[in-house]
XYZ file of C-alpha atoms in Angstrom:
663
model
C -33.291 -3.870 -14.602
C -31.937 -4.004 -18.132
C -31.783 -6.431 -20.990
C -28.469 -7.822 -22.169
C -29.161 -6.348 -25.577
C -31.833 -4.197 -27.203
C -33.382 -4.273 -30.656
C -34.121 -0.788 -31.912
C -36.220 0.430 -34.794
C -33.840 1.536 -37.508
C -34.084 4.893 -39.124
C -36.457 6.565 -36.687
C -33.929 8.187 -34.384
C -33.669 11.607 -35.999
C -37.389 11.797 -36.671
C -38.322 10.973 -33.083
C -35.710 13.379 -31.749
C -37.234 16.148 -33.799
C -40.784 15.250 -32.734
C -40.098 15.212 -29.003
C -37.707 18.117 -29.010
C -34.722 16.386 -27.441
C -32.085 19.069 -26.898
C -28.460 19.078 -27.869
C -25.768 19.083 -25.177
C -26.239 21.917 -22.720
C -24.593 23.251 -19.606
C -23.860 20.780 -16.834
C -26.280 20.615 -13.927
C -24.818 17.880 -11.750
C -21.420 19.231 -10.623
C -21.707 21.104 -7.361
C -25.195 19.886 -6.483
C -23.828 18.056 -3.433
C -25.137 14.646 -4.501
C -23.092 11.445 -4.754
C -19.903 12.949 -3.343
C -19.227 9.368 -2.324
C -20.621 6.324 -4.164
C -24.371 5.934 -3.527
C -25.426 3.165 -1.132
C -28.842 1.580 -0.863
C -31.161 -1.120 -2.197
C -32.802 -2.106 -5.485
C -35.266 -4.981 -5.742
C -34.532 -6.240 -9.262
C -31.865 -8.889 -8.611
C -34.001 -10.694 -6.057
C -37.553 -10.251 -7.391
C -37.447 -9.312 -11.080
C -41.087 -8.633 -11.986
C -42.584 -11.272 -9.689
C -45.498 -10.613 -7.365
C -43.369 -10.317 -4.221
C -42.182 -6.918 -5.457
C -44.773 -4.700 -3.790
C -45.428 -2.037 -1.184
C -44.973 -4.414 1.740
C -41.550 -5.478 0.511
C -40.264 -1.939 0.067
C -41.524 -0.868 3.478
C -39.974 -3.996 4.980
C -36.604 -3.160 3.449
C -36.755 0.346 4.902
C -37.519 -1.125 8.327
C -34.577 -3.531 8.049
C -32.215 -0.734 7.036
C -32.929 0.802 10.428
C -33.196 -2.320 12.602
C -30.096 -4.079 11.226
C -27.830 -1.040 11.311
C -27.555 -0.663 7.542
C -28.741 2.937 7.690
C -26.057 3.736 10.258
C -23.501 1.994 8.017
C -24.317 4.426 5.189
C -27.053 2.754 3.137
C -29.718 5.357 2.406
C -31.541 4.832 -0.928
C -34.480 2.398 -1.125
C -35.177 2.079 -4.851
C -37.902 0.570 -7.010
C -36.985 -1.039 -10.312
C -39.138 -1.978 -13.328
C -42.773 -3.169 -13.097
C -43.992 -0.587 -10.580
C -46.381 1.007 -13.114
C -49.289 -0.175 -15.247
C -48.682 -0.980 -18.940
C -50.595 2.137 -20.072
C -50.362 5.765 -19.083
C -53.397 7.429 -17.572
C -55.764 9.836 -19.397
C -53.571 12.740 -18.290
C -50.481 11.086 -19.756
C -48.986 10.288 -16.360
C -47.494 6.951 -15.397
C -49.934 5.027 -13.185
C -48.728 2.947 -10.224
C -49.858 -0.675 -10.266
C -52.774 -0.695 -7.769
C -52.152 -4.314 -6.821
C -48.474 -3.860 -6.028
C -48.852 -0.341 -4.601
C -52.442 0.090 -3.405
C -51.625 3.333 -1.591
C -49.629 4.832 -4.444
C -45.956 5.667 -4.830
C -45.978 8.867 -2.773
C -47.234 6.881 0.199
C -44.261 4.522 -0.102
C -41.840 7.415 -0.572
C -43.239 9.133 2.511
C -42.788 5.928 4.520
C -39.174 5.596 3.396
C -38.541 9.252 4.228
C -40.080 8.767 7.679
C -37.244 6.345 8.431
C -34.649 8.980 7.575
C -33.928 7.297 4.234
C -34.223 8.321 0.582
C -36.462 6.935 -2.140
C -35.657 5.955 -5.728
C -37.618 4.988 -8.826
C -37.005 3.553 -12.308
C -37.899 4.198 -15.921
C -36.241 3.870 -19.329
C -34.909 6.331 -21.896
C -37.107 4.639 -24.481
C -40.721 4.191 -25.491
C -41.035 1.228 -23.127
C -39.043 -0.178 -20.226
C -37.072 -3.403 -20.460
C -39.659 -5.822 -19.112
C -41.431 -7.937 -21.717
C -44.818 -6.705 -20.479
C -44.094 -3.363 -22.108
C -44.397 -0.746 -19.383
C -44.215 2.812 -20.723
C -40.826 4.538 -20.836
C -40.029 8.223 -20.673
C -38.791 8.984 -24.186
C -40.833 12.023 -25.238
C -42.279 12.388 -21.739
C -39.139 13.531 -19.923
C -40.501 16.662 -18.258
C -43.902 15.176 -17.432
C -42.308 12.137 -15.804
C -39.645 14.166 -14.004
C -42.365 16.397 -12.559
C -44.341 13.338 -11.486
C -41.289 11.813 -9.794
C -40.586 15.065 -7.985
C -44.205 15.176 -6.778
C -43.752 11.674 -5.348
C -40.679 12.824 -3.428
C -38.206 10.818 -5.494
C -34.530 11.240 -4.555
C -32.945 8.868 -7.095
C -33.753 7.961 -10.698
C -32.413 4.880 -12.477
C -32.815 5.605 -16.187
C -32.530 2.500 -18.394
C -31.813 2.062 -22.118
C -34.425 -0.284 -23.631
C -36.601 0.448 -26.656
C -34.615 3.613 -27.326
C -35.660 3.815 -31.010
C -32.107 4.517 -32.093
C -32.099 8.030 -30.665
C -28.625 9.256 -29.750
C -27.792 8.239 -26.184
C -26.338 11.602 -25.179
C -29.481 13.402 -26.361
C -31.791 11.020 -24.499
C -29.906 11.207 -21.214
C -29.329 14.965 -21.402
C -33.079 15.444 -21.958
C -33.884 13.736 -18.671
C -31.027 15.492 -16.889
C -32.482 18.859 -17.835
C -36.021 17.767 -16.972
C -34.899 16.697 -13.494
C -33.110 20.009 -13.002
C -36.253 21.964 -13.900
C -38.227 20.238 -11.129
C -36.137 22.082 -8.545
C -35.726 18.861 -6.548
C -32.314 17.307 -5.988
C -32.531 13.869 -7.612
C -29.529 11.596 -7.977
C -29.363 10.565 -11.633
C -28.216 7.008 -12.451
C -27.530 6.506 -16.164
C -28.118 2.872 -17.108
C -27.140 2.635 -20.772
C -24.927 -0.448 -20.184
C -21.685 1.141 -21.370
C -22.782 0.862 -24.995
C -21.763 4.436 -25.831
C -18.853 4.760 -23.381
C -20.660 7.073 -20.952
C -17.518 7.380 -18.833
C -16.214 9.625 -21.620
C -19.187 12.041 -21.715
C -21.564 11.600 -18.795
C -19.672 13.326 -15.985
C -21.768 16.475 -16.569
C -24.947 14.525 -17.282
C -25.446 12.084 -14.400
C -23.928 11.114 -11.083
C -23.166 7.517 -12.075
C -23.281 5.417 -15.211
C -23.410 1.718 -15.874
C -20.207 0.430 -17.423
C -21.509 -3.042 -18.310
C -24.543 -5.120 -19.134
C -26.515 -6.673 -16.256
C -24.833 -8.704 -13.560
C -26.155 -12.162 -12.703
C -25.777 -14.170 -9.514
C -22.746 -16.186 -10.608
C -19.026 -15.892 -10.037
C -18.300 -15.794 -13.774
C -20.688 -12.908 -14.339
C -19.403 -10.960 -11.350
C -15.774 -11.449 -12.391
C -16.355 -10.450 -16.005
C -18.151 -7.275 -14.980
C -15.498 -6.380 -12.407
C -12.783 -6.682 -15.050
C -14.599 -4.347 -17.406
C -15.135 -1.819 -14.647
C -11.685 -1.820 -13.060
C -10.144 -0.720 -16.373
C -12.039 2.600 -16.139
C -10.638 3.941 -12.861
C -9.428 7.251 -14.286
C -13.000 8.352 -15.055
C -14.416 8.075 -11.520
C -14.463 10.646 -8.737
C -16.784 12.561 -6.392
C -20.146 13.081 -8.090
C -19.242 10.855 -11.084
C -18.980 7.111 -10.510
C -18.443 4.041 -12.639
C -21.322 1.648 -11.890
C -20.682 -2.095 -12.427
C -24.305 -2.858 -11.439
C -25.977 -3.894 -8.226
C -24.726 -6.322 -5.584
C -25.754 -9.975 -5.743
C -24.578 -10.683 -2.177
C -27.031 -13.058 -0.506
C -29.000 -14.226 -3.547
C -27.596 -17.764 -3.338
C -25.715 -18.240 -6.601
C -22.221 -17.775 -5.170
C -20.319 -19.061 -2.163
C -19.614 -16.972 0.913
C -16.001 -16.575 -0.245
C -17.179 -15.328 -3.651
C -19.702 -12.907 -2.160
C -16.992 -11.450 0.067
C -14.777 -10.972 -3.006
C -17.726 -9.362 -4.796
C -18.150 -6.870 -1.948
C -14.395 -6.242 -1.658
C -14.043 -5.607 -5.397
C -16.957 -3.165 -5.489
C -15.527 -1.329 -2.467
C -11.959 -1.057 -3.794
C -13.401 0.195 -7.111
C -15.408 2.921 -5.343
C -18.557 1.464 -6.900
C -22.106 2.261 -5.798
C -23.192 -0.305 -3.189
C -26.812 -1.147 -3.999
C -28.028 -4.245 -2.193
C -29.803 -6.610 -4.580
C -31.038 -9.310 -2.188
C -34.326 -9.541 -0.290
C -33.140 -8.570 3.172
C -36.273 -10.075 4.726
C -34.791 -13.478 3.899
C -31.093 -12.669 4.371
C -28.788 -14.880 6.435
C -26.502 -13.619 9.209
C -23.572 -14.173 6.816
C -25.187 -11.839 4.277
C -25.657 -9.117 6.883
C -22.076 -9.625 8.076
C -20.772 -8.928 4.567
C -23.081 -6.016 3.785
C -22.488 -4.391 7.169
C -18.678 -4.505 7.244
C -18.126 -0.855 8.033
C -14.378 -0.938 7.548
C -14.770 -2.173 3.980
C -17.602 0.324 3.447
C -15.243 3.076 4.653
C -12.865 2.147 1.822
C -15.698 2.467 -0.715
C -16.902 5.726 0.845
C -13.525 7.376 1.328
C -14.040 11.074 0.494
C -10.886 11.299 -1.622
C -13.001 9.498 -4.222
C -10.267 7.566 -6.026
C -11.282 4.325 -7.729
C -8.788 1.619 -6.799
C -7.126 -0.366 -9.561
C -4.684 -3.257 -9.970
C -1.010 -2.340 -9.691
C -0.078 -5.837 -10.806
C -1.936 -8.783 -12.275
C -0.544 -12.115 -13.414
C -2.033 -15.587 -13.803
C -5.323 -14.504 -12.257
C -3.671 -13.033 -9.145
C -4.298 -9.336 -8.563
C -3.052 -6.625 -6.212
C -5.379 -3.605 -6.031
C -4.499 -0.321 -4.347
C -6.861 2.547 -3.448
C -5.335 5.721 -1.951
C -7.324 7.090 1.006
C -7.716 10.681 2.125
C -5.668 10.325 5.323
C -2.680 8.884 3.429
C -3.460 5.224 4.120
C -3.635 2.702 1.306
C -6.397 0.129 0.933
C -4.933 -3.070 -0.514
C -6.949 -5.931 -1.982
C -5.312 -9.271 -2.782
C -7.679 -11.127 -5.134
C -7.336 -14.666 -6.500
C -9.662 -15.095 -9.482
C -8.307 -18.580 -10.212
C -9.181 -22.137 -9.325
C -6.401 -23.020 -6.867
C -5.277 -21.338 -3.692
C -2.266 -19.088 -4.241
C 0.016 -16.796 -2.311
C -0.272 -13.145 -3.357
C 2.214 -10.558 -2.171
C 3.134 -6.911 -2.536
C 5.134 -4.437 -0.489
C 4.812 -1.039 1.122
C 7.045 0.385 -1.607
C 4.920 -1.128 -4.397
C 1.709 0.344 -3.009
C 3.283 3.791 -2.817
C 4.162 4.309 0.842
C 7.420 6.051 1.790
C 10.283 4.029 3.210
C 9.982 3.316 6.943
C 11.196 0.819 9.529
C 7.717 -0.616 9.932
C 4.079 -0.200 8.913
C 0.700 -0.933 10.448
C -1.457 -3.489 8.596
C -5.163 -3.688 9.451
C -7.059 -6.792 8.235
C -10.544 -5.456 7.462
C -12.290 -8.819 7.872
C -10.333 -10.324 10.758
C -10.228 -6.847 12.364
C -6.670 -7.332 13.585
C -3.745 -4.902 13.659
C -0.218 -6.119 12.894
C 3.099 -4.580 11.903
C 5.153 -5.451 8.855
C 8.682 -4.719 7.740
C 7.172 -4.031 4.308
C 5.866 -7.384 3.061
C 2.074 -7.513 2.565
C 0.969 -11.010 1.629
C -1.567 -13.763 2.165
C -2.442 -17.195 0.917
C -5.782 -16.649 -0.798
C -8.328 -19.387 -1.566
C -9.823 -19.861 -5.045
C -12.133 -16.936 -5.917
C -11.140 -15.381 -2.586
C -9.715 -12.060 -1.462
C -8.094 -10.366 1.508
C -8.376 -6.636 2.204
C -5.921 -4.624 4.265
C -5.570 -1.002 5.288
C -1.860 -0.131 5.414
C -0.604 2.988 7.147
C 2.482 4.914 8.223
C 1.993 4.525 11.970
C 4.889 5.708 14.178
C 3.614 3.263 16.814
C 4.021 0.250 14.499
C 6.164 -1.613 17.012
C 3.270 -1.692 19.502
C 1.420 -4.180 17.283
C 2.228 -7.899 16.996
C 4.296 -9.035 14.039
C 2.428 -9.708 10.793
C 2.650 -13.513 10.863
C 1.127 -15.287 7.884
C -0.317 -18.813 8.125
C -0.824 -21.053 5.111
C -1.669 -24.656 4.379
C -1.138 -26.790 1.319
C -1.478 -30.428 0.347
C 1.216 -32.494 -1.313
C -1.426 -34.704 -2.932
C -3.664 -32.025 -4.437
C -4.982 -33.208 -7.762
C -4.763 -30.723 -10.649
C -8.125 -29.020 -10.342
C -9.918 -26.390 -8.333
C -10.548 -28.300 -5.119
C -8.089 -30.281 -2.986
C -9.499 -33.784 -2.647
C -9.399 -36.059 0.372
C -10.371 -39.657 -0.296
C -11.998 -41.401 2.697
C -9.774 -43.977 4.357
C -6.613 -42.725 2.629
C -3.729 -40.719 4.106
C -3.342 -37.178 2.814
C -0.126 -35.255 3.404
C -0.649 -31.623 4.362
C 2.126 -29.076 4.801
C 1.558 -25.921 6.822
C 3.741 -22.830 7.000
C 3.924 -19.983 9.494
C 5.952 -16.996 8.211
C 6.990 -13.826 10.030
C 6.629 -10.704 7.851
C 7.162 -8.370 10.793
C 10.189 -6.212 11.568
C 10.470 -7.677 15.079
C 10.884 -11.392 15.921
C 7.930 -13.629 16.701
C 8.771 -15.874 19.654
C 7.306 -19.039 21.149
C 5.637 -19.903 17.861
C 3.276 -22.898 17.992
C 1.354 -24.300 14.999
C -1.567 -26.704 15.019
C -3.843 -28.203 12.366
C -7.536 -28.612 13.073
C -9.652 -31.121 11.133
C -13.324 -32.135 11.317
C -14.494 -34.365 14.142
C -13.606 -37.989 13.507
C -10.628 -37.197 11.275
C -7.108 -38.016 12.440
C -4.214 -35.519 12.325
C -0.616 -36.421 13.158
C 2.438 -34.142 12.967
C 5.387 -35.615 11.075
C 7.821 -32.746 11.779
C 8.279 -30.047 14.462
C 5.279 -27.766 14.983
C 6.923 -25.162 17.227
C 9.845 -22.755 17.065
C 11.381 -20.558 19.731
C 12.082 -17.597 17.418
C 11.040 -16.602 13.899
C 12.962 -13.604 12.611
C 11.868 -11.418 9.691
C 11.214 -13.588 6.640
C 11.680 -16.905 8.449
C 9.090 -19.726 8.304
C 8.092 -22.721 10.367
C 7.086 -25.587 8.061
C 5.265 -28.615 9.443
C 4.223 -31.777 7.628
C 1.031 -33.499 8.798
C -0.733 -36.735 7.913
C -4.506 -36.305 7.684
C -6.993 -39.145 7.268
C -10.738 -38.863 6.781
C -12.654 -41.890 8.063
C -13.858 -44.380 5.465
C -17.412 -43.380 6.430
C -16.901 -39.672 5.631
C -19.783 -38.351 3.559
C -19.177 -36.421 0.333
C -18.985 -32.683 0.866
C -16.781 -29.714 1.663
C -14.665 -29.671 4.821
C -12.160 -27.295 6.397
C -8.577 -27.942 7.472
C -7.372 -24.967 9.499
C -3.831 -24.134 10.537
C -3.650 -22.015 13.673
C -0.543 -20.281 14.968
C 0.104 -18.622 18.308
C 3.140 -16.464 19.002
C 4.453 -13.750 21.267
C 4.017 -10.918 21.792
C 0.251 -11.416 21.706
C -0.353 -12.684 18.198
C -2.394 -15.316 16.391
C -2.739 -16.265 12.730
C -4.885 -18.792 10.886
C -5.791 -20.048 7.438
C -8.531 -22.486 6.431
C -8.083 -24.778 3.433
C -11.347 -26.026 1.964
C -11.058 -29.675 0.926
C -13.614 -31.954 -0.652
C -14.575 -35.545 -0.027
C -15.855 -36.350 -3.520
C -18.856 -38.313 -4.671
C -18.036 -41.770 -6.053
C -16.771 -41.760 -9.626
C -19.465 -41.993 -12.309
C -20.268 -45.160 -14.191
C -20.673 -45.559 -17.927
C -23.607 -43.451 -19.127
C -24.778 -39.908 -19.636
C -22.558 -37.611 -17.597
C -25.510 -35.399 -16.665
C -26.978 -38.324 -14.687
C -24.107 -38.165 -12.171
C -23.272 -35.483 -9.567
C -20.520 -33.065 -10.548
C -17.721 -31.936 -8.271
C -18.289 -28.246 -8.970
C -19.388 -25.780 -11.649
C -18.815 -22.159 -12.516
C -20.871 -20.372 -15.153
C -20.787 -17.060 -16.976
C -24.506 -16.332 -16.528
C -27.033 -18.142 -14.365
C -26.525 -21.757 -13.200
C -25.417 -24.690 -15.341
C -28.591 -26.531 -16.350
C -28.963 -30.322 -16.464
C -30.641 -31.659 -19.629
C -31.811 -28.123 -20.488
C -30.414 -25.027 -22.122
C -29.050 -22.137 -20.089
C -31.844 -19.580 -19.810
C -29.696 -17.227 -17.700
C -31.957 -16.834 -14.697
C -33.066 -19.407 -12.118
C -32.210 -23.095 -12.154
C -34.634 -25.277 -14.117
C -35.946 -22.523 -16.382
C -34.139 -23.667 -19.544
C -35.525 -25.053 -22.797
C -34.728 -28.334 -24.553
C -31.118 -28.326 -25.763
C -31.225 -27.450 -29.478
C -28.303 -26.795 -31.840
C -29.099 -25.764 -35.440
C -32.479 -27.479 -35.180
C -31.113 -30.728 -33.704
C -32.752 -31.456 -30.351
C -31.040 -33.380 -27.555
C -32.658 -34.906 -24.492
C -29.464 -35.111 -22.401
C -26.568 -32.805 -21.647
C -25.682 -29.500 -19.997
C -26.754 -25.944 -20.735
C -23.799 -23.703 -19.835
C -22.817 -20.105 -20.461
C -19.234 -19.147 -21.192
C -16.921 -18.716 -19.446
C -17.838 -21.813 -17.459
C -16.457 -25.050 -16.033
C -18.151 -28.363 -15.225
C -15.802 -30.574 -13.211
C -16.109 -34.279 -12.376
C -14.128 -36.541 -10.064
C -13.484 -39.767 -11.992
C -10.799 -41.351 -9.752
C -8.781 -42.844 -12.630
C -11.636 -45.222 -13.431
C -12.842 -43.745 -16.744
C -11.407 -43.850 -20.240
C -13.340 -41.524 -22.552
C -15.829 -38.676 -22.910
C -17.850 -38.051 -26.072
C -20.154 -35.102 -26.705
C -21.724 -32.830 -29.277
C -21.053 -29.165 -28.600
C -22.455 -25.943 -29.979
C -24.356 -22.733 -29.310
C -28.012 -23.143 -28.402
C -30.682 -21.963 -30.835
C -32.500 -19.999 -28.119
C -29.994 -17.139 -28.563
C -29.221 -14.874 -31.476
C -26.152 -15.229 -33.711
C -23.955 -13.144 -31.420
C -23.069 -16.105 -29.189
C -19.733 -17.919 -29.442
C -17.573 -20.241 -27.353
C -14.603 -22.597 -27.539
C -15.328 -25.991 -25.958
C -12.424 -27.739 -24.225
C -12.083 -31.053 -22.359
C -9.283 -31.366 -19.801
C -7.977 -34.501 -18.066
C -6.255 -33.332 -14.886
C -3.837 -30.633 -16.079
C -3.948 -31.586 -19.776
C -6.222 -30.214 -22.468
C -7.094 -33.328 -24.454
C -9.413 -31.847 -27.087
C -11.140 -28.633 -28.121
C -13.700 -27.536 -30.670
C -12.316 -24.216 -31.809
C -14.627 -21.209 -31.724
C -18.226 -22.113 -32.558
C -21.057 -19.651 -33.221
C -24.851 -19.832 -33.404
C -24.575 -20.093 -37.187
C -22.621 -23.356 -37.009
C -23.876 -26.938 -36.509
C -22.923 -29.061 -33.523
C -19.409 -30.452 -33.465
C -18.607 -33.917 -32.104
C -15.729 -34.241 -29.644
C -14.072 -37.364 -28.258
C -11.531 -37.227 -25.428
C -9.203 -39.889 -24.014
C -9.241 -39.408 -20.224
C -7.528 -42.685 -19.239
C -5.989 -42.432 -15.764
C -7.352 -38.960 -14.992
C -8.544 -38.081 -11.499
C -10.477 -34.997 -12.631
C -12.237 -34.183 -15.884
C -13.220 -30.630 -16.752
C -15.631 -29.482 -19.454
C -14.722 -25.860 -20.180
C -16.780 -23.434 -22.263
C -14.265 -20.659 -22.921
C -15.176 -17.234 -24.241
C -15.064 -17.046 -28.017
C -13.259 -13.713 -27.929
C -16.223 -11.339 -28.042
C -17.203 -11.180 -24.380
C -19.710 -13.417 -22.645
C -22.978 -11.900 -23.853
C -25.394 -14.428 -25.415
C -22.968 -17.353 -25.065
C -25.438 -20.195 -24.398
C -23.003 -23.086 -24.707
C -24.443 -26.624 -24.947
C -22.742 -29.888 -24.032
C -25.196 -32.210 -25.771
C -25.514 -35.991 -25.463
C -22.409 -36.037 -23.235
C -21.377 -39.619 -22.391
C -18.613 -41.071 -20.244
C -17.119 -44.580 -20.378
C -15.844 -46.010 -17.100
C -14.725 -49.355 -15.726
């Protein structure tokens, strides 16, 4: 657990350093200790529980049990870690930290022993400050480094997460070196996780201090947060390697704030970046889909590859990224990632990813678990926020695998927004394509389009082809109609292809039957089509308080209070289907008073593919600005809170008193 920022007492750093005897830089102790030769894998409770009562002994024991029963231990997860709030707010008479007797009635060593009895390892948390990050003020380890390290060793601790709050302005290197040396003096091997949020560029100095270091502020359970953190981390690939890892924070997979597609991208990105894989969801409540993602051993093998190279993008344009991670056996892991709002085709080649020239290559899809051969093209149509991961190899038996046939689907009537729309009772034209990327021909190719029960699908052009040679495609036009009674929601249109010898390919396009267009009134009174948000969920008629839905405050901008509107966090999008029936949107925009003056955002209103108005960059020191947008004829309206240019920390962006006028 960390805070997004920390207020420190000015002018006391040198004095405190002198008082507690924090040493200057000394000889490295971590290289060669055999720890973290691959990125650490395990669990930390913070993302799912924070400091709530459900964080207790029973939970931690339950997680250890699930690691064994669900195969996570066998997949490589080994650390079961406590975060903040495990101790009482005051040290004991002997100066030791005291476990909370309500949360941990049998003490911490009892829990550690239980975890160890399962063949797992145990981790704990404290801060390199006078207090930890929680507002209740639990004691930190600044000035108590050796006493606390000795206590942790007596518990049987195998992993220490060392946070950065209430650090009193003491130099970061001195604080983290002090604990490094204290851990070394215990004689126990303890993996050392430096959590100073990237404030002092630890990737430049911490390789001989800790085994991993946070490169960013805290992650939250939203696509915008995950994406922003991934981008910061993937720029630091050169600093990672065995025993020294960039840490973009814990996994949010399974906590409910992202879609299944987004969680899979989250897991893929962390794996290609050789990031620590620390589960942040309560596995006692996890869905089968969550376990499927967390237990994908082929993706885990990419993360855990002993060569220890952090993958990085070899090309990025318009939100489409191709990542490559060299593997010890000469294979290349390839991630095709679409950060954008519309499905897109992403492609690379064997030459681009660094493989020698050959007649053919083996391509392993790590989620579909299929083997194909390619003449060199490596491509896929990737949904919004989605990703595809391959393992590409120089296999002399490449011809024994079916051709790498790619299936895709598009709509000719997609409106300019994130989600293809299907209006009930109306025909929608859908075009599918089946393309052969293999060296050898695909024969007897048959394509079909599957739609939900009750929908009609009719082919308007040929859906089969006797032979598809390298680079050739079969394109089929279909007419799809959802019944007039179709309920609003998300649906799947899936193209399936069969071909010889022995191959299949498929792609699912997510389409939306929208809610009816809003009427004249406050826009927050009507259901949106979709939202994305930089931190936490978009709040209705409240500010964005960054955590769980409904926890915001009244919307307030420079003292002016508003009863209606949206509390967002840049970068974020609020999208409405208006069906050409609305003419204008008016709103006051600004940065909410609940945050400090660091926040900033640019507010934009888009009508289909056109930006119709914007505020310019606004800060917490500026009053609300009124915007009025002409949206006549638009099918989709998007309210966009764009980053103000200083990153997305503290950007509580309010859409206040937002009204729409419709016919």
